[in-house]
Coordinates of C-alpha atoms in Angstrom, one line a residue:
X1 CA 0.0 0.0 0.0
X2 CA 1.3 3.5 -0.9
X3 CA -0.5 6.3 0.7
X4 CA 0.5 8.6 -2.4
X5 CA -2.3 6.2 -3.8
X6 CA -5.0 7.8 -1.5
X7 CA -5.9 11.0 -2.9
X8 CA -6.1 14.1 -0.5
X9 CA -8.7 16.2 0.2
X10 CA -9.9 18.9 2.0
X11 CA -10.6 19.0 5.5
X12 CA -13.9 19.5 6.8
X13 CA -15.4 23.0 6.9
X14 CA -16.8 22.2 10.6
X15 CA -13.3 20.5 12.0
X16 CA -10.8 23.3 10.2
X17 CA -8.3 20.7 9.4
X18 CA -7.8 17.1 9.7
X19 CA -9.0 15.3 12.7
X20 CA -5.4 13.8 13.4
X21 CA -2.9 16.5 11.5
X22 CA -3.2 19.9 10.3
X23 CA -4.0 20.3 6.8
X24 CA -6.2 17.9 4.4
X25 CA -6.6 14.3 5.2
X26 CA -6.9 11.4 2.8
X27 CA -10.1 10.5 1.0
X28 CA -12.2 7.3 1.8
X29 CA -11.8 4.3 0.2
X30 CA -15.7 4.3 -0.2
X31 CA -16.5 8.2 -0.7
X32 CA -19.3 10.3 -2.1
X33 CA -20.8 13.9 -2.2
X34 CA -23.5 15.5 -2.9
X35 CA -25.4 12.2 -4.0
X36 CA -29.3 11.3 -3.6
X37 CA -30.5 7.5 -3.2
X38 CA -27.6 5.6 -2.4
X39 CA -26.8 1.6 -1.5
X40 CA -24.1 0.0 -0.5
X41 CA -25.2 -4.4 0.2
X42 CA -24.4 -7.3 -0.3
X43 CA -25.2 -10.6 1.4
X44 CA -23.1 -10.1 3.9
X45 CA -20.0 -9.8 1.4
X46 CA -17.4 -8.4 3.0
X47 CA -15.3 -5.2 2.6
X48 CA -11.5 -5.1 4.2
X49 CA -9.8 -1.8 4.4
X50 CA -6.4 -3.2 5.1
X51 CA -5.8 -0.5 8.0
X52 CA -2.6 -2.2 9.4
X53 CA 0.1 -0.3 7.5
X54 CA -2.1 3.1 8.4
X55 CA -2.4 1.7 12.2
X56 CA 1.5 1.4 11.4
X57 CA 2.2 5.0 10.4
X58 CA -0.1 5.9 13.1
X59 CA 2.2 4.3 16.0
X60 CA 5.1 5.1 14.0
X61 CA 4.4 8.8 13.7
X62 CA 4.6 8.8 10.0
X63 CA 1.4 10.0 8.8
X64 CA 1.5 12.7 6.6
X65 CA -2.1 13.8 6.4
X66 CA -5.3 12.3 8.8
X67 CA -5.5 8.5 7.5
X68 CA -8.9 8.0 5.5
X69 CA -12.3 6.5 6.6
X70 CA -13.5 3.5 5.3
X71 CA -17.0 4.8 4.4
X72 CA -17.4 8.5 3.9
X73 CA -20.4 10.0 2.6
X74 CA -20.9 14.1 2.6
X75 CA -23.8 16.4 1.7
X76 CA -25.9 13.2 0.7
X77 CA -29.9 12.3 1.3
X78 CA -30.9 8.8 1.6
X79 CA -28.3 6.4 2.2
X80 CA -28.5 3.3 3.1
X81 CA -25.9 0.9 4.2
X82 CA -26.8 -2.7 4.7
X83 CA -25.9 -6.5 5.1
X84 CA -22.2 -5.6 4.6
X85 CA -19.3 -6.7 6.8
X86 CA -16.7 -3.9 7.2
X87 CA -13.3 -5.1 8.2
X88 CA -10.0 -3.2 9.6
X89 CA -10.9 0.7 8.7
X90 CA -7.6 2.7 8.4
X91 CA -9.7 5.1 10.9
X92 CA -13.4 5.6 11.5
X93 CA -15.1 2.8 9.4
X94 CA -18.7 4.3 8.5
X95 CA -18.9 8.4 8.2
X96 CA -22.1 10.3 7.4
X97 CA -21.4 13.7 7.3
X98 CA -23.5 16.6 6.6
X99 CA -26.0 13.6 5.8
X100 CA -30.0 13.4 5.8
X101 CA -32.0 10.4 6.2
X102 CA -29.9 7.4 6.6
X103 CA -29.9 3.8 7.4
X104 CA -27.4 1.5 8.4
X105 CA -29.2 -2.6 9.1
X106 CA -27.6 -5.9 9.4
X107 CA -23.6 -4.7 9.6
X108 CA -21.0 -6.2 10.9
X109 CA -17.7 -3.7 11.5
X110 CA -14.7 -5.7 13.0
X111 CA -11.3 -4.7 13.4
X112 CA -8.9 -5.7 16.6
X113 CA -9.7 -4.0 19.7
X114 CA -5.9 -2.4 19.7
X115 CA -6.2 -0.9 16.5
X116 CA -6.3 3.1 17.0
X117 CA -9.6 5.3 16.3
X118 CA -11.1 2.8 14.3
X119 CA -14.8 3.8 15.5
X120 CA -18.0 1.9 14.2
X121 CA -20.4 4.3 12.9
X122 CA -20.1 8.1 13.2
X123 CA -22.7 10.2 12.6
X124 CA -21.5 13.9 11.9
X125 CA -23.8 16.6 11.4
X126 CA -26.4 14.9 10.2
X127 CA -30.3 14.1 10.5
X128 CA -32.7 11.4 10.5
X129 CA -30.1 8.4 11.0
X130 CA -31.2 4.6 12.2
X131 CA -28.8 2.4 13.5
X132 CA -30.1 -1.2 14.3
X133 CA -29.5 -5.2 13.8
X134 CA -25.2 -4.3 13.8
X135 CA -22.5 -6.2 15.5
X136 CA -19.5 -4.1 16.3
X137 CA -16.0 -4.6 17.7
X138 CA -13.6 -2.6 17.0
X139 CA -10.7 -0.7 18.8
X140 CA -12.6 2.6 19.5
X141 CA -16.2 4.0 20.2
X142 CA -18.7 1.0 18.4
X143 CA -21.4 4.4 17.8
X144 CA -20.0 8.0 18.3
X145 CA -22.4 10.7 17.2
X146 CA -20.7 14.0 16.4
X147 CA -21.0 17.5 14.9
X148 CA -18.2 19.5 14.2
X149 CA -15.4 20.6 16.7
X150 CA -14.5 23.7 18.5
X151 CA -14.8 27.1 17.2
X152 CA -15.3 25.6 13.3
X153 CA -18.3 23.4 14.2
X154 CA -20.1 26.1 16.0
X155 CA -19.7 28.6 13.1
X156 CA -20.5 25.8 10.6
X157 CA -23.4 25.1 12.7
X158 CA -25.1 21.4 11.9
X159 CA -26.1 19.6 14.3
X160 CA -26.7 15.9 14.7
X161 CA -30.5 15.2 15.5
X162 CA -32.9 12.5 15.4
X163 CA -30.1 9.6 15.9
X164 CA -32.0 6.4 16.4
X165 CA -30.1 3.1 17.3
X166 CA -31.8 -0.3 18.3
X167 CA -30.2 -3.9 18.5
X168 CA -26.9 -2.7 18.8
X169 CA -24.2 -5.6 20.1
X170 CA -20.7 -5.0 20.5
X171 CA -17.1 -5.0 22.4
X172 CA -14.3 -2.0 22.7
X173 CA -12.0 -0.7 24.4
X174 CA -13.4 2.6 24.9
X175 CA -17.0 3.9 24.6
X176 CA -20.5 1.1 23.4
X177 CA -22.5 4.2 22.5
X178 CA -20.2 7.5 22.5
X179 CA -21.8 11.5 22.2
X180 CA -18.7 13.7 20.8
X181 CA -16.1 14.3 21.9
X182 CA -16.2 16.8 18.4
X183 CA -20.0 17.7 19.5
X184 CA -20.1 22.0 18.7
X185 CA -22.6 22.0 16.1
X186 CA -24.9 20.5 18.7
X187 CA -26.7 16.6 19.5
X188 CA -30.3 16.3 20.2
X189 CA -33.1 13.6 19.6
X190 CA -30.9 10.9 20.2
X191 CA -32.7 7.5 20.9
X192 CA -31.0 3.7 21.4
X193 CA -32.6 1.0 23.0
X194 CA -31.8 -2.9 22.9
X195 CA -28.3 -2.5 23.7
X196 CA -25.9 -5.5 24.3
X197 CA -22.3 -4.1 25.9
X198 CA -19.9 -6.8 26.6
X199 CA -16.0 -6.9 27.6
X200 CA -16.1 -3.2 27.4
X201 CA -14.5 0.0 28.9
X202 CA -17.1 1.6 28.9
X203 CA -21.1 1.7 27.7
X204 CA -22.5 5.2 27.5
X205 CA -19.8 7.9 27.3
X206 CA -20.5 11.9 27.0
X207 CA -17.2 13.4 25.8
X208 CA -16.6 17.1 25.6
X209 CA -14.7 20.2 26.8
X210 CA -14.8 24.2 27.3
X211 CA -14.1 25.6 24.0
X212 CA -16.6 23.2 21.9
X213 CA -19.6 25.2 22.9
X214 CA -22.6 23.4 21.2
X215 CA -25.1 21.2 23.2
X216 CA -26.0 17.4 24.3
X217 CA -29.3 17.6 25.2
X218 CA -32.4 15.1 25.1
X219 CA -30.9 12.0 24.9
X220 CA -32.4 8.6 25.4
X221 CA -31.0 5.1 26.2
X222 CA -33.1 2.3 27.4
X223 CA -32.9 -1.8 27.7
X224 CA -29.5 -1.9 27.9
X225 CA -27.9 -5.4 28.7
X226 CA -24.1 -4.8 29.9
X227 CA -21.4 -7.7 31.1
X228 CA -17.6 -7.2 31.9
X229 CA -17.9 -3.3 31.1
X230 CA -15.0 -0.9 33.4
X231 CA -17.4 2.1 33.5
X232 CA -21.3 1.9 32.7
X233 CA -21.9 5.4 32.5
X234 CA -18.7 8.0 31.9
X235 CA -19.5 11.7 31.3
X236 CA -15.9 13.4 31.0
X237 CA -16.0 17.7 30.5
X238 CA -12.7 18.0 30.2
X239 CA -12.1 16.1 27.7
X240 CA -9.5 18.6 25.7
X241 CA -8.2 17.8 22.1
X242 CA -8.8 21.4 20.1
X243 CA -8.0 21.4 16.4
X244 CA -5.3 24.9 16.9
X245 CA -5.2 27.7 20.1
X246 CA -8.1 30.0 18.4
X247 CA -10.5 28.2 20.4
X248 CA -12.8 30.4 23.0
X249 CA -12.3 28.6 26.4
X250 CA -15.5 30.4 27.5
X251 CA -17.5 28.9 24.7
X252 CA -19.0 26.2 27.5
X253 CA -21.4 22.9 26.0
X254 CA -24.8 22.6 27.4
X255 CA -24.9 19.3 28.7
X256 CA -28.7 18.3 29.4
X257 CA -31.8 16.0 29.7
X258 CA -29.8 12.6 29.7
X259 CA -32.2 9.9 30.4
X260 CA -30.9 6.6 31.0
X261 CA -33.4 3.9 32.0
X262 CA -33.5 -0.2 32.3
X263 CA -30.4 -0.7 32.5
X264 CA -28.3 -4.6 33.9
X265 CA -25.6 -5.1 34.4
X266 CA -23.2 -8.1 35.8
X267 CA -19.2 -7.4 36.0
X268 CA -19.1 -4.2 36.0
X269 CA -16.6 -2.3 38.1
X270 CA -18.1 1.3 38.4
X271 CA -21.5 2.1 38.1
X272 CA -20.8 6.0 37.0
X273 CA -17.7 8.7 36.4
X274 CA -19.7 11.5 35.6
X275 CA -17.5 14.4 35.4
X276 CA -19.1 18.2 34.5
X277 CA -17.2 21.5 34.1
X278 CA -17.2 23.4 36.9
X279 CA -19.6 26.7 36.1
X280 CA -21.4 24.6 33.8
X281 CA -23.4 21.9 35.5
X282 CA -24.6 18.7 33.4
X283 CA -28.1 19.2 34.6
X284 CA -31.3 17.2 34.1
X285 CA -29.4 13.9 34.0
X286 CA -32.2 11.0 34.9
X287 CA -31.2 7.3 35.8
X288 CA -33.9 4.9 36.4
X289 CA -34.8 1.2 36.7
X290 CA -30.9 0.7 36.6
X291 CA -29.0 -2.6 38.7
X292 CA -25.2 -3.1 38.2
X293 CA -23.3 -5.9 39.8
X294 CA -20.1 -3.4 40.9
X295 CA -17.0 -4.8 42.2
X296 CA -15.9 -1.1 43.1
X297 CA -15.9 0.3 46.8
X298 CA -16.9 3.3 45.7
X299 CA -19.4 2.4 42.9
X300 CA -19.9 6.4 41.8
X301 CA -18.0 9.3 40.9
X302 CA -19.9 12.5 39.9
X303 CA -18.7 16.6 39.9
X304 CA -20.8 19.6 38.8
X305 CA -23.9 17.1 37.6
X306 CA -27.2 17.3 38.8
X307 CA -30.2 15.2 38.2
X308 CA -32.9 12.5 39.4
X309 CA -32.7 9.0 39.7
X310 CA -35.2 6.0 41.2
X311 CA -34.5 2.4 41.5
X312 CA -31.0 2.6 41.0
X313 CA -28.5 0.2 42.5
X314 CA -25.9 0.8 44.0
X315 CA -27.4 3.9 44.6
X316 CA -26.5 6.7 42.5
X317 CA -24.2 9.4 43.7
X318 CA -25.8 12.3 45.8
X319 CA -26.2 15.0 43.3
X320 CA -28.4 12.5 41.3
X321 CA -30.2 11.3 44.4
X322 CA -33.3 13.6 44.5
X323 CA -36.6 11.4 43.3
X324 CA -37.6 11.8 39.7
X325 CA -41.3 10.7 40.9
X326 CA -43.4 12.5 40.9
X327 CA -42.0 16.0 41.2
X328 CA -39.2 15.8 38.7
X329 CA -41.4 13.4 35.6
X330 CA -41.1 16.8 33.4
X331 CA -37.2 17.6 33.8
X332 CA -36.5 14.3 32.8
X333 CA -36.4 13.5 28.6
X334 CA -39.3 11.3 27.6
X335 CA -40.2 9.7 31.0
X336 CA -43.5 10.7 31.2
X337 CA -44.5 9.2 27.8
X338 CA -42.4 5.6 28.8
X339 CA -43.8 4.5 31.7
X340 CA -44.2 1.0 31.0
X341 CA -44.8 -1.4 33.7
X342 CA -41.5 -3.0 35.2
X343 CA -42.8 -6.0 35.1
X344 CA -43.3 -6.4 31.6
X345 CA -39.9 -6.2 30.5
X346 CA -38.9 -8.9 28.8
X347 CA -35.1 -8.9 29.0
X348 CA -32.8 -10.5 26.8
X349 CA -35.8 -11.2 24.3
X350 CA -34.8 -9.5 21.4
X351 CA -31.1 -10.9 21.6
X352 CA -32.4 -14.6 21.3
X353 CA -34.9 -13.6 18.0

């Protein structure tokens, strides 16, 4: 493989440069713009994107330019993606960017868990997205949903709404079902439910930092089924990584209406690291119906958060120990509507159909 192969291009508008280098980064080895109606299947063929030599240059400190996606579509309306196994991305294997209306069933994205940044699906600035029926293991974040970074995302200014992921089953080592860390354009609307975590860092992870401005807010993740995971829930403010020094530190993220609910989980170590910015509370965060088998003394973590939490166990930390019922029902995303009776949950069902 010669890089000089991979064509570069620019970077995009709402990241300034590439994600890993200044300057452009190298084009996808599946890539499109500005397209309408587009497939990618095949009974479960299979696609490998040979990352090794990139993961190579990566360690090695010989990239020249950001390595290139697997998948990369920009500026494109109804896409989908389907019955395709995606093997060893050079770096993020499925990109939607600036996308509407897309749909992604029945994949399969491997590549070894020490591989470097070589995410599931991304979402990036885009709309109207379903996620469901995928298998992922990979070496970064199976899902990360983002939308520009810093300074250059908020001026570009797309967010990332109406995210919907079901049947989702996976192992990393970092994040199951990631929000940002590159999150200034804003993420809203986001719904996944039917989640199997296994052998995991982490399940649910909330990345961001001063500087990226932009907003996480109404956010919903139910039926979650989680076994040998570090962390089940990780909210981290201060996550750094800016793209150059003309970012505003004051430019603070909204962090907000975070509703996690029916939630298992059996070898887990810690329950929660939820980490805000101090002056800007992550507020409205709501656990509920969640029990976690924690090997941890100290099973929770948590710093400039507030929220609402019932049936939780071990119980949750105490700036999310105030009730949700009934006083709180309308702080918290989409409870009110949800209400379904604990007794009818029917765990595990969907992972034996």
């Amino acid at each position: 493989m010669n890089s000089d192969d991979w064509p570069v291009v620019d970077p995009l508008p709402s990241y300034g440069h590439g994600r890993e280098l200044p300057g452009g980064r190298h084009r996808s080895l599946i890539y499109g713009r500005n397209l309408t109606d587009v497939v990618i299947t095949g009974n479960n063929g299979t696609i490998d994107g040979q990352g090794s030599i990139w993961w190579n240059n990566f360690w090695n400190k010989t990239l020249n330019y950001t390595r290139p996606h697997l998948v990369e579509l920009m500026n494109s309306t109804g896409v989908l993606i389907s019955n395709v196994t995606f093997m060893n991305s050079p770096f993020w294997t499925i990109h939607p960017v600036y996308c509407s209306h897309v749909t992604i069933q029945n994949v399969t994205i491997i590549a070894p868990l020490s591989s470097p940044n070589t995410d599931g699906i991304n979402p990036d600035s885009s709309d109207n997205v379903c996620i469901e029926d995928c298998y992922i293991s990979t070496g970064d974040d199976l899902i990360s949903i983002k939308s520009g970074w810093d300074g250059y995302g908020i001026s570009f200014g797309r967010p990332s709404t109406n995210i919907n992921i079901r049947r989702l089953i996976g192992k990393t080592t970092s994040a199951g079902i990631a929000i940002g860390s590159e999150m200034s354009g804003g993420v809203s609307e986001v719904h996944a439910e039917d989640i199997y975590i296994f052998d995991s860092h982490s399940a649910i992870r909330i990345k961001t930092s001063p500087g990226r401005g932009g907003y996480v807010r109404n956010v919903y993740i139910s039926n979650m089924i989680l076994v040998n995971v570090d962390i089940a829930i990780r909210f981290t403010g201060l996550y750094g990584e800016h793209p150059d020094d003309t970012y505003d530190p004051d430019a603070l993220p909204v962090i907000e209406r975070i509703t996690i609910k029916d939630v298992i989980g059996e070898k887990v170590k810690r329950a929660g690291l939820i980490q805000g910015i101090k002056g800007d509370n992550f507020v409205n965060i709501c656990l509920s119906n969640i029990t976690l088998n924690v090997s941890k003394k100290l099973p929770w973590n948590c710093s400039y958060v507030k929220g609402y939490s019932d049936l939780v166990s071990p119980e949750a930390c105490e700036p999310l120990r105030e009730r949700i019922f009934p006083e709180h029902c309308s702080d918290c995303y989409y409870l009110p509507n949800h209400l379904k009776s604990l007794s009818n949950q029917n765990w595990g069902a969907w992972l034996l159909s």
